[in-house]
PDB file of C-alpha atoms in Angstrom:
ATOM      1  CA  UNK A   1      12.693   0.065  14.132  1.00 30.00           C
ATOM      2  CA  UNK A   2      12.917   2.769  11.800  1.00 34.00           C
ATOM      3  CA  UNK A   3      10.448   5.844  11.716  1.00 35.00           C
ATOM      4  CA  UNK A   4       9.871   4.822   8.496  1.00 40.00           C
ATOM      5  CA  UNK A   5       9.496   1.470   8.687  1.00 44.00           C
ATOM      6  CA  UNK A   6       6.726  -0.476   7.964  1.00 48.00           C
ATOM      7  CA  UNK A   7       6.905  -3.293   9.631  1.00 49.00           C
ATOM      8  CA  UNK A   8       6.904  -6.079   7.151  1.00 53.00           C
ATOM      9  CA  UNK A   9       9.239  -8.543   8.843  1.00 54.00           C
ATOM     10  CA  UNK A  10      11.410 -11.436   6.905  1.00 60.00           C
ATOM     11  CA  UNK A  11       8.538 -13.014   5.073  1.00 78.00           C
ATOM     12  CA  UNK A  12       7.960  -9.999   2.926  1.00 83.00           C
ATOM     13  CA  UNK A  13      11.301 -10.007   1.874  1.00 86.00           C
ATOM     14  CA  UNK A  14      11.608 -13.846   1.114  1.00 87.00           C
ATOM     15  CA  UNK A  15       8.262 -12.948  -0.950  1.00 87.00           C
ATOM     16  CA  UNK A  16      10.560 -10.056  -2.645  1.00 91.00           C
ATOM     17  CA  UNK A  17      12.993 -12.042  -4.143  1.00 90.00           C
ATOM     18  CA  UNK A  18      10.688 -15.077  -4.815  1.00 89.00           C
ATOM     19  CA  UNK A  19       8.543 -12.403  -6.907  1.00 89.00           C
ATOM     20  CA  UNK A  20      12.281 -10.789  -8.459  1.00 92.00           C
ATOM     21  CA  UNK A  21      13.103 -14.356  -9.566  1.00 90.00           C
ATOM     22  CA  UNK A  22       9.772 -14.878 -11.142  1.00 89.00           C
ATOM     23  CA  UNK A  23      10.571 -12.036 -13.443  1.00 90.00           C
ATOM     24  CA  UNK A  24      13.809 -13.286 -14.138  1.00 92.00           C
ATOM     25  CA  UNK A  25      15.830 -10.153 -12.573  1.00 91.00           C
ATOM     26  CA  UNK A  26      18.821  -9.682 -10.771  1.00 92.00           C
ATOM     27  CA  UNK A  27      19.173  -7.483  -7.207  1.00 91.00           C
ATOM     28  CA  UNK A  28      21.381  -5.282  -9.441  1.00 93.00           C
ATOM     29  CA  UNK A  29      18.381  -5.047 -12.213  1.00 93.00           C
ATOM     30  CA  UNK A  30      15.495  -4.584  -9.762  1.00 93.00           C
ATOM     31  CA  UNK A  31      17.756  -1.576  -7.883  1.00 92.00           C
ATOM     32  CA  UNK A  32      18.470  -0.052 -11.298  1.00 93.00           C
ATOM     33  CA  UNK A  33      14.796  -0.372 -12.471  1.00 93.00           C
ATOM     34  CA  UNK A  34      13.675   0.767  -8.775  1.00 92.00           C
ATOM     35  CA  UNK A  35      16.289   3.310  -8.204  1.00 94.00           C
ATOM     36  CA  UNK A  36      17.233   1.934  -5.305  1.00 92.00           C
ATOM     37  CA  UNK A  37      20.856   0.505  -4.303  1.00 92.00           C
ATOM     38  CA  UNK A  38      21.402  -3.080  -4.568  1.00 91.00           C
ATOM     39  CA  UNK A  39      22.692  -3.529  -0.911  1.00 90.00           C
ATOM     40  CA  UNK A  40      18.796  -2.076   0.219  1.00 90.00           C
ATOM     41  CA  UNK A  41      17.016  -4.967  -2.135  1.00 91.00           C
ATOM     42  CA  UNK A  42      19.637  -7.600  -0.616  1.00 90.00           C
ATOM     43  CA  UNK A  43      19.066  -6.207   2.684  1.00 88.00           C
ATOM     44  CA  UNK A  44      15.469  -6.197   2.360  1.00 88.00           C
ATOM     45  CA  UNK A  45      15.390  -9.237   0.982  1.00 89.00           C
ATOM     46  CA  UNK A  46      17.231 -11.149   3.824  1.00 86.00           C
ATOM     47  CA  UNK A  47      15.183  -9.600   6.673  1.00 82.00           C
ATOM     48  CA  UNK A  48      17.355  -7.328   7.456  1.00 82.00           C
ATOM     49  CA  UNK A  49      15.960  -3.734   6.336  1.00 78.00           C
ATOM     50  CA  UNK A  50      12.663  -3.027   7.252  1.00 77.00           C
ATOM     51  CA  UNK A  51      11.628  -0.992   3.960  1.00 81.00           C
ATOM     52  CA  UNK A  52       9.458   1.986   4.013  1.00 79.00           C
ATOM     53  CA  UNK A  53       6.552   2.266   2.285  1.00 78.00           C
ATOM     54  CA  UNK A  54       7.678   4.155  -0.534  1.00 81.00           C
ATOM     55  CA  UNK A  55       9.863   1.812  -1.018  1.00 86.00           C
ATOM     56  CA  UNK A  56       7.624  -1.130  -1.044  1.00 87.00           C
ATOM     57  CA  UNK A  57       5.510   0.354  -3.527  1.00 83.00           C
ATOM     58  CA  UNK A  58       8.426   0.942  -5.801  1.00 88.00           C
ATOM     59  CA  UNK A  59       9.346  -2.268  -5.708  1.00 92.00           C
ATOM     60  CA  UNK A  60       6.003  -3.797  -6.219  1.00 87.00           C
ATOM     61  CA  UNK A  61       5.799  -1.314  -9.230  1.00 87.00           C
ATOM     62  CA  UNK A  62       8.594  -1.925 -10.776  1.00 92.00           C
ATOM     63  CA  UNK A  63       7.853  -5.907 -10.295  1.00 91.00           C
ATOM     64  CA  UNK A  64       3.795  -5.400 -11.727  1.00 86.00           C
ATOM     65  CA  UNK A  65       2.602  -7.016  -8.632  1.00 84.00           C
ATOM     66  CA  UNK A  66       0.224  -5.565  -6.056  1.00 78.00           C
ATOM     67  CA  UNK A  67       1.635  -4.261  -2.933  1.00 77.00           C
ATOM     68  CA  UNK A  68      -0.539  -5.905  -0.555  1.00 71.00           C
ATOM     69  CA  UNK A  69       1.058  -9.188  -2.333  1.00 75.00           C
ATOM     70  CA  UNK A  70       4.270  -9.151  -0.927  1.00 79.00           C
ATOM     71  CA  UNK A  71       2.445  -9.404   2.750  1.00 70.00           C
ATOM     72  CA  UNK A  72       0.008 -12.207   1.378  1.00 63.00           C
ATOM     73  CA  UNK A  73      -1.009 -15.293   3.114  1.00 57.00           C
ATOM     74  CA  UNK A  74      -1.409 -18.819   1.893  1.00 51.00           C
ATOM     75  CA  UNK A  75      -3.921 -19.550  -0.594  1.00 55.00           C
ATOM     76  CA  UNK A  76      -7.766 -18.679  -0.163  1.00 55.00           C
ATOM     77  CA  UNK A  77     -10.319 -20.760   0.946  1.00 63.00           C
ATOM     78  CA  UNK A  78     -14.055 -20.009  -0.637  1.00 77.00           C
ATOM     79  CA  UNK A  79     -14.674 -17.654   2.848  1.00 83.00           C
ATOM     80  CA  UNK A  80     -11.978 -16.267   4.379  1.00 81.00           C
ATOM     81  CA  UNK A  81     -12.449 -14.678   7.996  1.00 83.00           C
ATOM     82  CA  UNK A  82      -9.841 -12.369   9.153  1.00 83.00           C
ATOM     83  CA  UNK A  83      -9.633 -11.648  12.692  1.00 87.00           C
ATOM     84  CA  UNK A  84      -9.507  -8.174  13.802  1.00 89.00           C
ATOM     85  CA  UNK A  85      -6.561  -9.495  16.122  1.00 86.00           C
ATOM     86  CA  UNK A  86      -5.159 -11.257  13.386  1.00 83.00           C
ATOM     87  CA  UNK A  87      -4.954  -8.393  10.578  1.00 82.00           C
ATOM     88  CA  UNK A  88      -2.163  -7.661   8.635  1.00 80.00           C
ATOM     89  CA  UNK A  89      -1.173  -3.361   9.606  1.00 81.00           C
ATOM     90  CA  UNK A  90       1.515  -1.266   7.774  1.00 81.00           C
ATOM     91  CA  UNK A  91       2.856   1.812   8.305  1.00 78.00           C
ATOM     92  CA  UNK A  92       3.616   4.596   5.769  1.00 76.00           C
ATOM     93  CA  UNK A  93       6.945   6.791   6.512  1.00 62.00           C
ATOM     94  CA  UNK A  94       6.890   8.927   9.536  1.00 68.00           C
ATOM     95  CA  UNK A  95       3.574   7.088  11.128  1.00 74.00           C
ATOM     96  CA  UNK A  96       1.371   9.535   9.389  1.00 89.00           C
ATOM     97  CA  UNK A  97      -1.030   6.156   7.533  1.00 91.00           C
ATOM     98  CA  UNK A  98      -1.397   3.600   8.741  1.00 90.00           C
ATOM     99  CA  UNK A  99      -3.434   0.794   6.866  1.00 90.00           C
ATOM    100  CA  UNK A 100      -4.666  -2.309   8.013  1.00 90.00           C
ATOM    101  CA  UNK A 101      -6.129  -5.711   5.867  1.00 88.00           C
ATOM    102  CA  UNK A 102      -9.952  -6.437   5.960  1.00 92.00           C
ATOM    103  CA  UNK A 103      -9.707  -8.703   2.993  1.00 88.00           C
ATOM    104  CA  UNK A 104      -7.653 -11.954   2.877  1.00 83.00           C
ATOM    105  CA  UNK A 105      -5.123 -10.774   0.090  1.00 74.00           C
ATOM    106  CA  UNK A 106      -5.607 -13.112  -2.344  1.00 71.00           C
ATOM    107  CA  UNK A 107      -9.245 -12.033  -4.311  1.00 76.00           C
ATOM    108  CA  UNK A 108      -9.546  -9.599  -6.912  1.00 84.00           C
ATOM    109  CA  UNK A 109     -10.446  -7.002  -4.247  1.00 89.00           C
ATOM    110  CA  UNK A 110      -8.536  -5.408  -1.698  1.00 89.00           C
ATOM    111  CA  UNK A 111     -10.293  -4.009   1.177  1.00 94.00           C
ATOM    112  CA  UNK A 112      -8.057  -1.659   3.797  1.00 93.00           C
ATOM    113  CA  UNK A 113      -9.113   0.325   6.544  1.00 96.00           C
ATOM    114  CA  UNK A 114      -6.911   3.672   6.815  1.00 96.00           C
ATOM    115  CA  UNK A 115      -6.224   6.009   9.493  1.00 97.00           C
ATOM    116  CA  UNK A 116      -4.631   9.128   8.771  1.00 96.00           C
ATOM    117  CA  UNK A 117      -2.932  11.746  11.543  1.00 96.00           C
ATOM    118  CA  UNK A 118      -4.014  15.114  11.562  1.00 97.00           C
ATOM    119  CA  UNK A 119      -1.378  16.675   8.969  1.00 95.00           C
ATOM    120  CA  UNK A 120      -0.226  13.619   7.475  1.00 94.00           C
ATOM    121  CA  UNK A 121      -0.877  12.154   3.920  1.00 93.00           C
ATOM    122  CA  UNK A 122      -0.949   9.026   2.009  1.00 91.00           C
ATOM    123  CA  UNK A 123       1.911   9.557  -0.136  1.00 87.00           C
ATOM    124  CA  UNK A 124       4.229  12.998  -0.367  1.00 87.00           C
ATOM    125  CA  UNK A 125       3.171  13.278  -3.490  1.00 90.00           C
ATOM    126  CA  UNK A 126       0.304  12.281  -6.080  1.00 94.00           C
ATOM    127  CA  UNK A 127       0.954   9.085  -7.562  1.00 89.00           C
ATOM    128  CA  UNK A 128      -1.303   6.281  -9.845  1.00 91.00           C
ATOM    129  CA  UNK A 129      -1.388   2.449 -10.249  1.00 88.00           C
ATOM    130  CA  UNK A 130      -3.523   0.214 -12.486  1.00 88.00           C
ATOM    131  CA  UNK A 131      -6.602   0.134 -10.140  1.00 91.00           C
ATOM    132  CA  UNK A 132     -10.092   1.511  -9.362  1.00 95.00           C
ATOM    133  CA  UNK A 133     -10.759   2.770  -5.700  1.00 96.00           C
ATOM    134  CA  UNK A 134     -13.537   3.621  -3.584  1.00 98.00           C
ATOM    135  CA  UNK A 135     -12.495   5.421   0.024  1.00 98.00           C
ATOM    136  CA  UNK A 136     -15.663   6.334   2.536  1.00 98.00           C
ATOM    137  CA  UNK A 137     -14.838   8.125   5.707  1.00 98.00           C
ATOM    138  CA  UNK A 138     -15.935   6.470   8.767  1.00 98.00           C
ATOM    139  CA  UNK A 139     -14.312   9.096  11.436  1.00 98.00           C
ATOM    140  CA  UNK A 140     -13.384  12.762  11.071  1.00 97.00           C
ATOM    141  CA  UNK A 141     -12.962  14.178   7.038  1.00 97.00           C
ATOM    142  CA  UNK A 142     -10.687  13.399   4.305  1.00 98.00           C
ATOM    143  CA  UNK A 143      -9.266  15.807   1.250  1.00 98.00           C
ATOM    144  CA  UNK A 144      -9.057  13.364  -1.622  1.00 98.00           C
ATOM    145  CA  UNK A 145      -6.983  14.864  -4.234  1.00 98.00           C
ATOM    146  CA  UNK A 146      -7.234  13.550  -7.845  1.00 98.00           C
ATOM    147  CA  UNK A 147      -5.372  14.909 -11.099  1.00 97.00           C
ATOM    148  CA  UNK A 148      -5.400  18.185  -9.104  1.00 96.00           C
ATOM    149  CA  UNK A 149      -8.336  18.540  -8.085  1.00 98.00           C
ATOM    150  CA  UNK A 150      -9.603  18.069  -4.294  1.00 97.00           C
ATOM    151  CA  UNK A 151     -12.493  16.908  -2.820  1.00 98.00           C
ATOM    152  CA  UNK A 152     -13.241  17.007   1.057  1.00 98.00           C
ATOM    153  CA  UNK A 153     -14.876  14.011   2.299  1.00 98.00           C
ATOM    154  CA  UNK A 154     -17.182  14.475   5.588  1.00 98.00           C
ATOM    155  CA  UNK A 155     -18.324  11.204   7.679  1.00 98.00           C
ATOM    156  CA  UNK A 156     -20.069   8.681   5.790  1.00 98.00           C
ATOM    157  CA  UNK A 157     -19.068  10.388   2.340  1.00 98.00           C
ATOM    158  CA  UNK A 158     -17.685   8.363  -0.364  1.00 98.00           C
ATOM    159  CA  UNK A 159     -15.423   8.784  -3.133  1.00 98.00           C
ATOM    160  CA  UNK A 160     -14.755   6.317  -6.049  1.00 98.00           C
ATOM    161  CA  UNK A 161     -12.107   7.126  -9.153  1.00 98.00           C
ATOM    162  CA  UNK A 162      -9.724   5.366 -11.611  1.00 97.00           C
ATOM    163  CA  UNK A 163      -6.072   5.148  -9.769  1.00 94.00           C
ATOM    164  CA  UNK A 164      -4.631   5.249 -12.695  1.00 94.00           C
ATOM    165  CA  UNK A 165      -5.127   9.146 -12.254  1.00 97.00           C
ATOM    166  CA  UNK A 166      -2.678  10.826 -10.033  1.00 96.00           C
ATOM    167  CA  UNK A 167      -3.906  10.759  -6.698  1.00 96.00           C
ATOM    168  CA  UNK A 168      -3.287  10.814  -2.621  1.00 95.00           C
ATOM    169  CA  UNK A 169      -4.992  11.066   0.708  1.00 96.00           C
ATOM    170  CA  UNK A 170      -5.182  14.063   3.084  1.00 97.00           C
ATOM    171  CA  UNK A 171      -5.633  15.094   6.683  1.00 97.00           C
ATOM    172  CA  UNK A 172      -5.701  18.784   6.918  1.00 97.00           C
ATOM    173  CA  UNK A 173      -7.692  18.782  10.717  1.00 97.00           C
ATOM    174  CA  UNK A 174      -6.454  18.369  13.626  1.00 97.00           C
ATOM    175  CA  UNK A 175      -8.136  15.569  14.633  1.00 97.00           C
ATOM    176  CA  UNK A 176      -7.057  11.398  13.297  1.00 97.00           C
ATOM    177  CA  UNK A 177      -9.327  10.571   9.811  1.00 98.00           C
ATOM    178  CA  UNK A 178     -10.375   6.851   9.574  1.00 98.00           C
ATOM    179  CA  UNK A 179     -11.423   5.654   5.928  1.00 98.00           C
ATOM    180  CA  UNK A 180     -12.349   2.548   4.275  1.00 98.00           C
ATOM    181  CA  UNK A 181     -10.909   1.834   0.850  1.00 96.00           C
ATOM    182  CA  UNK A 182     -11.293  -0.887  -1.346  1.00 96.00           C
ATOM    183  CA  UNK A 183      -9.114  -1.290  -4.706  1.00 94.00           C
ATOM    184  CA  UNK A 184      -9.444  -3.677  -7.498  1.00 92.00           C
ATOM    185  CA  UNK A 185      -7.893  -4.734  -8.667  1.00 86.00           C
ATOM    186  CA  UNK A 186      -4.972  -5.034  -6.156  1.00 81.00           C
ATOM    187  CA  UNK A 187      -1.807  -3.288  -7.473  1.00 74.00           C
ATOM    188  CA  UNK A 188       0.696  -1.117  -6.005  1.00 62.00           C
TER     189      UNK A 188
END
């Protein structure tokens, strides 16, 4: 496997091009709207590209479908119990994030719990989605930067902002940050 991989496997890629049918688009139109090739959508469509995270959320953008979608299970029944040797855990390029499903995947909430190596980030660079989120630190501290601005979170410390605002997670210690974050509603 890739260092960037994520780990999504064939399913998420059968979801893919279920979702890009949906819509009505081609591989070549997704790539084009994604700016990605389309030998990487038909590859990650078949299973056989294991796409980064980047490039899952580009493709979930460009599709208007959460992220967190593409990896979802069948449909919900009224309580939904997800077994902590059962969750659902993706990696962001370079292992620096890793996030793994507390919430089933089908609600109008998403629930994650994050942990973040000492240097790493959530994303290279700021970026925003059509979502609220609330993160609270549950191990070490978190820089939480928003339009700019940053905010260091200590243990137990909370943070809740409209993700429609440029935004990312940071680790600047040298020690692994675990968060909790829930978004709603789920979107890329």
């Amino acid at each position: 496997m890739a260092d960037d991989a994520t780990g999504a496997g064939p399913a998420v890629g059968e979801r893919i091009r279920r979702t890009r049918e949906e819509r009505g688009l081609s591989v070549r139109e997704l790539a084009s709207r994604a700016g990605l090739s389309a030998g990487m959508i038909s590859q990650v469509e078949r299973g056989i590209t294991d796409p980064s995270l980047q490039t899952l959320r580009v493709i979930a953008k460009v599709l208007n479908t959460p992220l967190f979608d593409f990896f979802a299970a069948a449909e919900a029944d009224d309580v939904a119990i997800i077994r902590a040797d059962a969750r659902m855990t993706i990696r962001s390029p370079h292992g620096g994030l890793t996030y793994t499903r507390l919430s089933p995947g089908s609600g109008r909430i998403e629930v994650l719990e994050g942990v973040l190596q000492p240097g790493a980030s959530s994303s290279d660079e700021p970026w925003a989605h059509p979502s609220e989120e609330c993160v609270v630190v549950t191990a070490g501290s978190l820089v939480v930067e928003v339009s700019g601005q940053t905010h260091r979170l200590g243990l137990g410390d909370s943070c809740y902002f409209d993700s429609r605002l440029p935004h990312r997670y940071l680790n600047d210690t040298a020690e692994p940050t675990r968060f909790t974050l829930a978004i709603t509603p789920p979107s890329y």
